[in-house]
CSV table of C-alpha atoms and ligand atoms in Angstrom, one decimal:
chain,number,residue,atom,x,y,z
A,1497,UNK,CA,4.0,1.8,5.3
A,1498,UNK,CA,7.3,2.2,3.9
A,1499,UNK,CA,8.8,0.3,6.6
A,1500,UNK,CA,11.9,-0.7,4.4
A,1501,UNK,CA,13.2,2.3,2.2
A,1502,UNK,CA,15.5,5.1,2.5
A,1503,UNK,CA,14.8,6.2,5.9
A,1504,UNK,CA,17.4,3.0,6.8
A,1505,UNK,CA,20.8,3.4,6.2
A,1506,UNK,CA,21.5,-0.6,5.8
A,1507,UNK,CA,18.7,-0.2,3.1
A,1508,UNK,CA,20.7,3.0,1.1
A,1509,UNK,CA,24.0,0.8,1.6
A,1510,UNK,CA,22.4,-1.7,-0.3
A,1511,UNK,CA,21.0,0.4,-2.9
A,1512,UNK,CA,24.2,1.5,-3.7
A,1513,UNK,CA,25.0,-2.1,-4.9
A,1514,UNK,CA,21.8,-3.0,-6.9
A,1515,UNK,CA,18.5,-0.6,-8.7
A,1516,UNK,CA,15.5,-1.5,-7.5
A,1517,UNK,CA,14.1,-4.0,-9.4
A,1518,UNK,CA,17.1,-6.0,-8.6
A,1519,UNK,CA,16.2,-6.1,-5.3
A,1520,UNK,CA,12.3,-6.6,-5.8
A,1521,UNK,CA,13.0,-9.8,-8.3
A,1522,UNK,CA,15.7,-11.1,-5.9
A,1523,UNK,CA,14.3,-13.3,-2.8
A,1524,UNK,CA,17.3,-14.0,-1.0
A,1525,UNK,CA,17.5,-9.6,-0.8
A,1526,UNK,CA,14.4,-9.6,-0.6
A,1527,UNK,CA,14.1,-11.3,2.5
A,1528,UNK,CA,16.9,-9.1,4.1
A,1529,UNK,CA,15.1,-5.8,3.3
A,1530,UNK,CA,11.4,-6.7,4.3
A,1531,UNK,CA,12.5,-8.4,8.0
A,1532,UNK,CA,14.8,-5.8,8.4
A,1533,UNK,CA,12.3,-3.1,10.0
A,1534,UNK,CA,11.1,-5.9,11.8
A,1535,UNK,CA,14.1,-6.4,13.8
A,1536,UNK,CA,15.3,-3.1,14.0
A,1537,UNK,CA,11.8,-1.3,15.1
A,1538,UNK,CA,10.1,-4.5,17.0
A,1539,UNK,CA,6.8,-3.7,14.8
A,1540,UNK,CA,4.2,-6.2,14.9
A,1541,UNK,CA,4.2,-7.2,11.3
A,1542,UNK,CA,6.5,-7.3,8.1
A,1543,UNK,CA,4.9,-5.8,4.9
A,1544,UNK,CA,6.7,-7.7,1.7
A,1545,UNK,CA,9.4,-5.4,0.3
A,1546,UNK,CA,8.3,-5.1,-3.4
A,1547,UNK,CA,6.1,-2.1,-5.3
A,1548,UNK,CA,2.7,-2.1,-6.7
A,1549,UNK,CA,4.2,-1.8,-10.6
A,1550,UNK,CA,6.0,-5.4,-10.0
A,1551,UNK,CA,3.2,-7.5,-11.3
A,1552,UNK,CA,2.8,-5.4,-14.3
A,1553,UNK,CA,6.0,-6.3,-15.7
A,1554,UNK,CA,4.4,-9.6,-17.2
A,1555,UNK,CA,1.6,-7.8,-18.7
A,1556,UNK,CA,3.6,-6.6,-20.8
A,1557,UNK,CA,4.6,-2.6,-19.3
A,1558,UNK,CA,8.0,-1.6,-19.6
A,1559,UNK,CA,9.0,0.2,-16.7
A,1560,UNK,CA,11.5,1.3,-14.8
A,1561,UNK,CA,11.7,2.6,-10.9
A,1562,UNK,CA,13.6,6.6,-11.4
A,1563,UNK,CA,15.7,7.8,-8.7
A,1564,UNK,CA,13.7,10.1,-6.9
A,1565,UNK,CA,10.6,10.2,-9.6
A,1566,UNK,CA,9.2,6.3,-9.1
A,1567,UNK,CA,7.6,4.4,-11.8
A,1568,UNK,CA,8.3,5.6,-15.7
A,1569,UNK,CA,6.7,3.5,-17.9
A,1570,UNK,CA,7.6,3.3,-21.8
A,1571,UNK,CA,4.9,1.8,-23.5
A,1572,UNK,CA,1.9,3.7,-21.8
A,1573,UNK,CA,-2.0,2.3,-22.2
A,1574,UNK,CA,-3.7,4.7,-24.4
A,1575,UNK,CA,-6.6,2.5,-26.4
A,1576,UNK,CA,-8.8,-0.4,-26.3
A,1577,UNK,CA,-5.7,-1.7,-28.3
A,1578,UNK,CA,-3.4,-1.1,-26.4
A,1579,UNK,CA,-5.4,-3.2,-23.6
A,1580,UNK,CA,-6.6,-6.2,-25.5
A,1581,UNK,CA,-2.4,-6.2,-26.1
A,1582,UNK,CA,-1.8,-7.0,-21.7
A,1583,UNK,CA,-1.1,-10.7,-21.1
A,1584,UNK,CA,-2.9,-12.4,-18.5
A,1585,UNK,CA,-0.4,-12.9,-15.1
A,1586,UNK,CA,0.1,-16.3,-13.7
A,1587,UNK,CA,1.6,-15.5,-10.4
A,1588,UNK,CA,3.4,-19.1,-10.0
A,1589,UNK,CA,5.0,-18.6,-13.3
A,1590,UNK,CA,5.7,-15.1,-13.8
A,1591,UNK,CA,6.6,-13.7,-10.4
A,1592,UNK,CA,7.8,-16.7,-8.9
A,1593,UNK,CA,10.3,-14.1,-7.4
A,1594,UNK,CA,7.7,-12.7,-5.0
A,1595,UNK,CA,6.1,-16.0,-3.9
A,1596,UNK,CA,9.6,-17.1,-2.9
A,1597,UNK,CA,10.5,-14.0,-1.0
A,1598,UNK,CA,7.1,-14.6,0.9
A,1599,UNK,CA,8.2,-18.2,1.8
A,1600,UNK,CA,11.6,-16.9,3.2
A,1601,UNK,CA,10.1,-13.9,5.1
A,1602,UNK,CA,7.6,-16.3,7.1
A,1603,UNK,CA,10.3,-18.8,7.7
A,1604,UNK,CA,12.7,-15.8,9.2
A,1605,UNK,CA,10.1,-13.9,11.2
A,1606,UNK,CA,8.2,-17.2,12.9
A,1607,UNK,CA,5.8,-15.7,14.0
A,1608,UNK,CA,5.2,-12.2,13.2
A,1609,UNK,CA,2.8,-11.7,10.3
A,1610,UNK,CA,3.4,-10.9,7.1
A,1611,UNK,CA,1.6,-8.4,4.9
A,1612,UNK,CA,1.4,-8.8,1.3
A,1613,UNK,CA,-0.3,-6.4,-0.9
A,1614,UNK,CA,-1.2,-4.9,-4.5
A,1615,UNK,CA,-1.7,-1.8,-6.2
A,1616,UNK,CA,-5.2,-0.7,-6.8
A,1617,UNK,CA,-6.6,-0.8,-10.0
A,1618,UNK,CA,-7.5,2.8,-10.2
A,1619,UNK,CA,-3.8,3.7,-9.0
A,1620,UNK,CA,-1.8,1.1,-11.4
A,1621,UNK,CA,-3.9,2.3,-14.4
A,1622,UNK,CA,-3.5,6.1,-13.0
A,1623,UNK,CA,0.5,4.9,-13.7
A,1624,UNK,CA,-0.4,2.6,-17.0
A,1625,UNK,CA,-2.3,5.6,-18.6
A,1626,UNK,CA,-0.2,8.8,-17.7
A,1627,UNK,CA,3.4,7.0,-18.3
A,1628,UNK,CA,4.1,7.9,-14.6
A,1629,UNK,CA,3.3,9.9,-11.5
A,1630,UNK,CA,1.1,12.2,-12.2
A,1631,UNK,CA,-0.7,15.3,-10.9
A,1632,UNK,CA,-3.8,15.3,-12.4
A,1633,UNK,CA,-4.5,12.3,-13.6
A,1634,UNK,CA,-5.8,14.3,-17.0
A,1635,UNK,CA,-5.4,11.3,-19.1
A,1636,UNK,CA,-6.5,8.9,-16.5
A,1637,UNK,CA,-9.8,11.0,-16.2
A,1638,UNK,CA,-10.2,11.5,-19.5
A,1639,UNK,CA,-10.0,7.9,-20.4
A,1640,UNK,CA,-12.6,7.3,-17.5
A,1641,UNK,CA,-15.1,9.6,-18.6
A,1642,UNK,CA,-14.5,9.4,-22.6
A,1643,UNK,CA,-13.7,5.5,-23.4
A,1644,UNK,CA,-16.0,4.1,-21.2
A,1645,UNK,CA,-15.5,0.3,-22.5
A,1646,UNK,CA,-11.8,0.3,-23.1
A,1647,UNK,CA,-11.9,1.4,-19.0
A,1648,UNK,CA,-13.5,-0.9,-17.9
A,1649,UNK,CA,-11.7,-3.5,-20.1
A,1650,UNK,CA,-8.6,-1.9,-18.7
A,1651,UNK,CA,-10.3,-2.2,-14.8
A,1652,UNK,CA,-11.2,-6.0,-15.9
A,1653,UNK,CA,-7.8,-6.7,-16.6
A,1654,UNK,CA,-6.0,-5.5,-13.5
A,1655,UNK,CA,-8.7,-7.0,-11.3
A,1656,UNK,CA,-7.5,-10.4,-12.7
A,1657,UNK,CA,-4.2,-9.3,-12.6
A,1658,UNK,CA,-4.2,-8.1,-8.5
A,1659,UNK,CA,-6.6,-10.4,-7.2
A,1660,UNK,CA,-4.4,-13.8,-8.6
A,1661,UNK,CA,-1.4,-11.8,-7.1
A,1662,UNK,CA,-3.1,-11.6,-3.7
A,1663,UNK,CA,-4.2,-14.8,-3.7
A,1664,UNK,CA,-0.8,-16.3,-4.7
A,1665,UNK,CA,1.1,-14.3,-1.6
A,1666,UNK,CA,-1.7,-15.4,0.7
A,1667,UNK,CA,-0.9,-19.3,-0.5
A,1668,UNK,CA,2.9,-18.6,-0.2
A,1669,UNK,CA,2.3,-17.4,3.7
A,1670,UNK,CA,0.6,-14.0,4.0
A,1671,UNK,CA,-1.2,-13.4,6.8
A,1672,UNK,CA,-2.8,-9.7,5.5
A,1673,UNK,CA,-3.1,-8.2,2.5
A,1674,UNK,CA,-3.1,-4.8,2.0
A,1675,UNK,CA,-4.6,-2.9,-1.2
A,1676,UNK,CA,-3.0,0.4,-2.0
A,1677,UNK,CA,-5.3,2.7,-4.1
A,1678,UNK,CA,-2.9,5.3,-3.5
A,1679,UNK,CA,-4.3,8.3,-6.2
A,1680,UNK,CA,-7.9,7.4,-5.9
A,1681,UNK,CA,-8.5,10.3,-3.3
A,1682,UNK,CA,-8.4,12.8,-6.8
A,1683,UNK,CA,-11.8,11.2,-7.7
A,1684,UNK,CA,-14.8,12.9,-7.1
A,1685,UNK,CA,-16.9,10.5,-4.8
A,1686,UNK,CA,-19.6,9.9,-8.2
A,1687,UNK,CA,-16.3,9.1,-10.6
A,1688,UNK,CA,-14.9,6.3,-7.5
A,1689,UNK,CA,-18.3,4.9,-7.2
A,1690,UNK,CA,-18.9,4.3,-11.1
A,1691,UNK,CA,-15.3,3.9,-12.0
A,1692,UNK,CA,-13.6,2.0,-9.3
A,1693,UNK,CA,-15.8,0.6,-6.3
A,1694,UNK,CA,-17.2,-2.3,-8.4
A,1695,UNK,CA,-13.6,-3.6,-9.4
A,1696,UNK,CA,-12.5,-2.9,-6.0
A,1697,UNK,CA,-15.4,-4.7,-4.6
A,1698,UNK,CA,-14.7,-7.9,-7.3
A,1699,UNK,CA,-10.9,-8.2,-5.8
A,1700,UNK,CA,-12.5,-8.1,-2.1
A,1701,UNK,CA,-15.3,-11.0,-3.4
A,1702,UNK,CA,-12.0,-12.9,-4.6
A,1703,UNK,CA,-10.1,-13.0,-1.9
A,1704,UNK,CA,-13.2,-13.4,0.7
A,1705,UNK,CA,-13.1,-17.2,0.7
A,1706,UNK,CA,-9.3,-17.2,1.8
A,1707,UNK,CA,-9.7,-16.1,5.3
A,1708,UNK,CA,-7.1,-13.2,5.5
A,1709,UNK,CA,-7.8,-9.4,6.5
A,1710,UNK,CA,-8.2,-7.4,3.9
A,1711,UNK,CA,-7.0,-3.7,4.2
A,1712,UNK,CA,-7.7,-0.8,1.7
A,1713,UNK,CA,-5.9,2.3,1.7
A,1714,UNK,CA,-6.0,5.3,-0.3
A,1715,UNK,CA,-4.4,9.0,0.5
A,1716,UNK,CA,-6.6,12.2,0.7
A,1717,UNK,CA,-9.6,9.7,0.8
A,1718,UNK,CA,-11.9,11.9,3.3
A,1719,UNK,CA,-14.6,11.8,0.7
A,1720,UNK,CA,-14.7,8.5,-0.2
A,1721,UNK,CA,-14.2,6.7,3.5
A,1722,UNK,CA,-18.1,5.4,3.1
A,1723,UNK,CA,-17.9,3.9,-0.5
A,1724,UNK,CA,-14.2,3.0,0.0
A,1725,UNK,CA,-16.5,1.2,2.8
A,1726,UNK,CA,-19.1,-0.2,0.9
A,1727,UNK,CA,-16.4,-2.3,-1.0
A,1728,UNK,CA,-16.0,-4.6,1.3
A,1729,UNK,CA,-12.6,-5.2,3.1
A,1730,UNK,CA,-12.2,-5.9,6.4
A,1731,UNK,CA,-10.1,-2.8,7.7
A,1732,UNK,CA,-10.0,0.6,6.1
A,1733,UNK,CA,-6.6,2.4,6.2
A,1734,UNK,CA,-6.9,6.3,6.6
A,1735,UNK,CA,-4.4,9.7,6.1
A,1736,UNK,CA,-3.7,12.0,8.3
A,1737,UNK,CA,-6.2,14.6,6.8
A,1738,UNK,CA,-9.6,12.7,8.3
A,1739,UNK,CA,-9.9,12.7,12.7
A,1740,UNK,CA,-9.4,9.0,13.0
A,1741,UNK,CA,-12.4,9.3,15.8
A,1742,UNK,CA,-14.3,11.1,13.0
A,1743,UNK,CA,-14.2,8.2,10.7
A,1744,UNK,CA,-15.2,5.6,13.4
A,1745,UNK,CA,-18.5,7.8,13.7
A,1746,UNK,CA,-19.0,7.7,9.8
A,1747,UNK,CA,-18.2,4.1,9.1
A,1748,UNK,CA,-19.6,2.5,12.2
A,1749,UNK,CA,-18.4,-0.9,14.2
A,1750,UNK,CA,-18.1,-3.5,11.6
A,1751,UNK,CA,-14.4,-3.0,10.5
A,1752,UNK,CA,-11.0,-2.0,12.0
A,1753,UNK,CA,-9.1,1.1,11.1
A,1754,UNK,CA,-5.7,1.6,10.5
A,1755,UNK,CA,-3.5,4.4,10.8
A,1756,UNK,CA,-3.1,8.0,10.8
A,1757,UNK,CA,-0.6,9.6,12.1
A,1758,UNK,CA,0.6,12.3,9.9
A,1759,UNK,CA,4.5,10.7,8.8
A,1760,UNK,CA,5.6,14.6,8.6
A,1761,UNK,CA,5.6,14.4,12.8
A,1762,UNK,CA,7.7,11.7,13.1
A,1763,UNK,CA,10.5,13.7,11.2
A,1764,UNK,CA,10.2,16.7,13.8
A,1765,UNK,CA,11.5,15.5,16.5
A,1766,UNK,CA,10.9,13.3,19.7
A,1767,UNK,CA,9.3,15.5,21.4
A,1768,UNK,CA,6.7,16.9,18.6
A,1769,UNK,CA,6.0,12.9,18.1
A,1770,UNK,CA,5.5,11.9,21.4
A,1771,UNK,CA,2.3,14.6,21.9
A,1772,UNK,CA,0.4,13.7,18.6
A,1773,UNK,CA,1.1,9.9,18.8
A,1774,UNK,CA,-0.1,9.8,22.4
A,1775,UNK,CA,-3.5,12.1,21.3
A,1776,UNK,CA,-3.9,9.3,18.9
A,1777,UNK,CA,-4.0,6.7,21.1
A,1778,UNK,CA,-5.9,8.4,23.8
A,1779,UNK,CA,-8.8,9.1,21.0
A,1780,UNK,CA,-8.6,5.4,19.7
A,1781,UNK,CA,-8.0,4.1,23.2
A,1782,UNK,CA,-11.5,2.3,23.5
A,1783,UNK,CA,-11.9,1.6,19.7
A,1784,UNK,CA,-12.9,-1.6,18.9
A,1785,UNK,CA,-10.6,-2.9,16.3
A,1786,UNK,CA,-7.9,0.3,15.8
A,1787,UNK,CA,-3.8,-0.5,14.5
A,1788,UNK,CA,-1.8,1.8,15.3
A,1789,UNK,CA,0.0,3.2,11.3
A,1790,UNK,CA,1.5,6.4,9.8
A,1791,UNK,CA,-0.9,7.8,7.7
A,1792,UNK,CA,1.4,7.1,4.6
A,1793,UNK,CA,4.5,5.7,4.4
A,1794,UNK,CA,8.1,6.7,6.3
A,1795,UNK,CA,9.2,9.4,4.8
A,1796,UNK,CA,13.2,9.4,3.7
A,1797,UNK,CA,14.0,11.8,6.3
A,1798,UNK,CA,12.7,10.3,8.9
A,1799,UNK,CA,15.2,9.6,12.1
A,1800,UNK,CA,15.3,5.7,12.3
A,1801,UNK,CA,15.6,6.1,16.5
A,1802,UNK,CA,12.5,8.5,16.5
A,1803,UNK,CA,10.7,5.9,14.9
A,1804,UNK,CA,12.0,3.3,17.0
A,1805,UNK,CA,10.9,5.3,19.6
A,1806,UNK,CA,7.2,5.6,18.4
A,1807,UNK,CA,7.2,2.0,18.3
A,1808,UNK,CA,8.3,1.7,21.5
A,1809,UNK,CA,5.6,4.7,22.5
A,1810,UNK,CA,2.6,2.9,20.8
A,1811,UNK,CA,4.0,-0.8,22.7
A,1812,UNK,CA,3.6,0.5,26.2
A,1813,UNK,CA,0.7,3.1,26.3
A,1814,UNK,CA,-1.2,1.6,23.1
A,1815,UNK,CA,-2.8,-1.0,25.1
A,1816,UNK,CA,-6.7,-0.6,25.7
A,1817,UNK,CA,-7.4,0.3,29.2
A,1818,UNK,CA,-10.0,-2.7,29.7
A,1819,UNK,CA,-7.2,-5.4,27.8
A,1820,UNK,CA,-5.0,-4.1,30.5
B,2144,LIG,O1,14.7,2.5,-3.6
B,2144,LIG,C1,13.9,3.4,-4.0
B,2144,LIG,O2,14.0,3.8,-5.2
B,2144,LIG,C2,13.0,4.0,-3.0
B,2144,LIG,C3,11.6,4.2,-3.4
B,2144,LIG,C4,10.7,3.0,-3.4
B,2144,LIG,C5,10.5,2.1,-2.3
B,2144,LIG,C6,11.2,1.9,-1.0
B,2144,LIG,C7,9.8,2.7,-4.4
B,2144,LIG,C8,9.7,3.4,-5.7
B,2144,LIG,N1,9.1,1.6,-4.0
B,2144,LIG,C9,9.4,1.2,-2.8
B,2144,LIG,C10,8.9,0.0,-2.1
B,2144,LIG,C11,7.5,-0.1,-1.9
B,2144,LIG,N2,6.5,0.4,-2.7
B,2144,LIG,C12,6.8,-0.8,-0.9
B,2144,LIG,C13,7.6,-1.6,0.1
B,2144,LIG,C14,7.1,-2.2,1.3
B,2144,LIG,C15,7.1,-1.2,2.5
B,2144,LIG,O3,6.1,-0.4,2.6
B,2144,LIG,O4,8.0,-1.3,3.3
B,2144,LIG,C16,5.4,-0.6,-1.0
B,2144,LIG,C17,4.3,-1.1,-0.2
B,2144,LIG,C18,5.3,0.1,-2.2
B,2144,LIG,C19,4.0,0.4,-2.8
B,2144,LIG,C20,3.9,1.6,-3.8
B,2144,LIG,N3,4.7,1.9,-4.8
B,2144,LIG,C21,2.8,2.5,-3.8
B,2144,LIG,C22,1.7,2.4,-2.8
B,2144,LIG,C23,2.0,3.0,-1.5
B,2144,LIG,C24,2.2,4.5,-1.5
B,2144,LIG,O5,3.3,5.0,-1.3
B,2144,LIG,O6,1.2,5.2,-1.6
B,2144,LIG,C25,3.0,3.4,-4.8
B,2144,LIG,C26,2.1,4.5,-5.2
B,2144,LIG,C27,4.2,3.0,-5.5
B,2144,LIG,C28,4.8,3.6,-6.7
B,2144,LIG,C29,6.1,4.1,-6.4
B,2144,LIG,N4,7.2,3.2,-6.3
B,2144,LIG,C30,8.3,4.0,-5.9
B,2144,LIG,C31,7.9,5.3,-5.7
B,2144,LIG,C32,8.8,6.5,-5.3
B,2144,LIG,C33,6.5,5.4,-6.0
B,2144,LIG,C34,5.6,6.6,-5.9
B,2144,LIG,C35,5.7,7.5,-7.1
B,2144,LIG,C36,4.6,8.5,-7.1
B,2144,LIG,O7,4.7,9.5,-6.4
B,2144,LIG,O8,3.7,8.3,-8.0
């Protein structure tokens, strides 16, 4: 997560050249800064370089990335108004950008996978409804709880919106897709199961009949792991807050896990990685279907050789014993 940003120095060179929507709408660059990590770290797959609010844009929110804020949008949603106002996204027409980013990225990398991903609904209207990051999600909630139809018009609406995204990057050469419902840990588990999990398990009924794994994400998520779950994808990708053994015994066999080291420890050092990422593996060592992530994404901080490193770590002792 995070595998391209300001961590990388060839990444804060270029930065200095364009803002960040001119790299995100710009294939050629976009290319360069999602294959990057790739060749650099020798991880095992690219995730697109791009951000959640991209496919918003045609909907009609105005929106700009701030320098060290993230997403400030103009026109924030307030009213069933204000919703029945979003136009309908055509991926192939209005983020053609993307698509061809996609097809550049597969041709470069052969064959290491690509992952493509989305926002969750729940997290892109936490952004649509407060006008930005947010730390309580007041008017979010409040929204939620107090216009129940113009939410779940709202909800409607992005689950068009993200599942015609995923399916378009999964046509342009995806191999994964990942859905990051970032904010949806400051739910209450009652609020995510009426509010979200039946959009979220819509987008997962979409983009069954294509094949691909389907990961979901979420920070501080420890009370929702079972309904997150009960969505449906095929992997669930945890924080650092939850024992990844822990969630294996809640959640059962039947999908993989992702994650969890905490991306704090791989800013403190070699030595203060190289313990917690090894515990890791030793706990997940005879999981049945466990990948190796951070627990959210690289943090700016973060030592590009360290990280190399805990690549390098997770390559030769990551291995299950009985694959050996
Ligand atoms: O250049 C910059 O301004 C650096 C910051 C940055 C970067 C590198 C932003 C602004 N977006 C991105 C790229 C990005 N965003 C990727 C690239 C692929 C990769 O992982 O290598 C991805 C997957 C995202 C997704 C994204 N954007 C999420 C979900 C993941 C997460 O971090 O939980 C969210 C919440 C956003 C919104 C956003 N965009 C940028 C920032 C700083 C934020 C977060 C703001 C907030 O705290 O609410």
């Amino acid at each position: 997560m995070r595998q391209a940003g300001r961590y990388q120095p060839s990444y804060r060179e270029l930065r200095q050249q364009h803002n960040f929507m001119d790299l995100a709408t710009n294939p050629e660059l976009c290319v360069e800064v999602s294959c990057r990590p790739v060749e650099d770290l020798g991880v095992d797959a690219a995730i697109l370089f791009s951000d959640i609010m991209v496919p918003l844009a045609p909907m009609g929110i105005e929106f700009t990335i701030k320098e060290s804020v993230g997403p400030v949008i103009a026109n924030p949603v307030a009213t069933m108004h204000d919703v029945l106002a979003l136009a309908p996204v055509t991926p192939e027409r209005d983020l053609p950008y993307v698509l061809d980013a996609i097809d550049g990225i597969v041709t470069r990398l052969g064959p290491t996978p690509l992952i493509g991903f989305a926002g969750g609904p729940f997290t892109l209207a936490s952004y649509m409804v407060e006008g930005g990051p947010s730390k309580n999600y007041l008017h979010t909630k409040h929204l939620m709880w107090n216009e129940p139809e113009t939410w779940s018009a709202l909800m409607d609406a992005l689950v068009d919106v993200v599942s015609a995204h995923l399916i378009a990057q999964i046509k342009a050469g995806a191999s994964a897709v990942q859905v990051f419902d970032s904010w949806v840990g400051s739910l209450a588990p009652q609020d995510y199961e009426a509010g979200v999990l039946p959009y979220m398990a819509e987008i997962f009924r979409r983009l069954e009949p294509l094949g691909v794994p389907r990961i979901y994400f979420g920070v501080g998520t420890g009370s929702l792991l079972e309904l997150m779950v009960s969505a449906g994808p095929d992997v669930l990708g945890v924080d650092w807050r939850v024992p990844m053994a822990a969630v294996r015994g809640r959640i059962g066999p039947k999908i993989a896990l992702q994650g969890n080291l905490d991306p704090v420890r791989v800013t403190a050092g070699y030595d203060a990685v190289v313990e917690s990422t090894r515990n890791l593996l030793a706990v997940m060592r005879q999981d049945p279907a466990y990948i190796f992530n951070l627990g959210h994404g690289v943090l700016p901080m973060t030592d590009p050789h360290v990280l190399k490193q805990v690549v390098d770590l997770v390559h030769r002792e990551g291995r299950r014993r009985d694959a050996l």
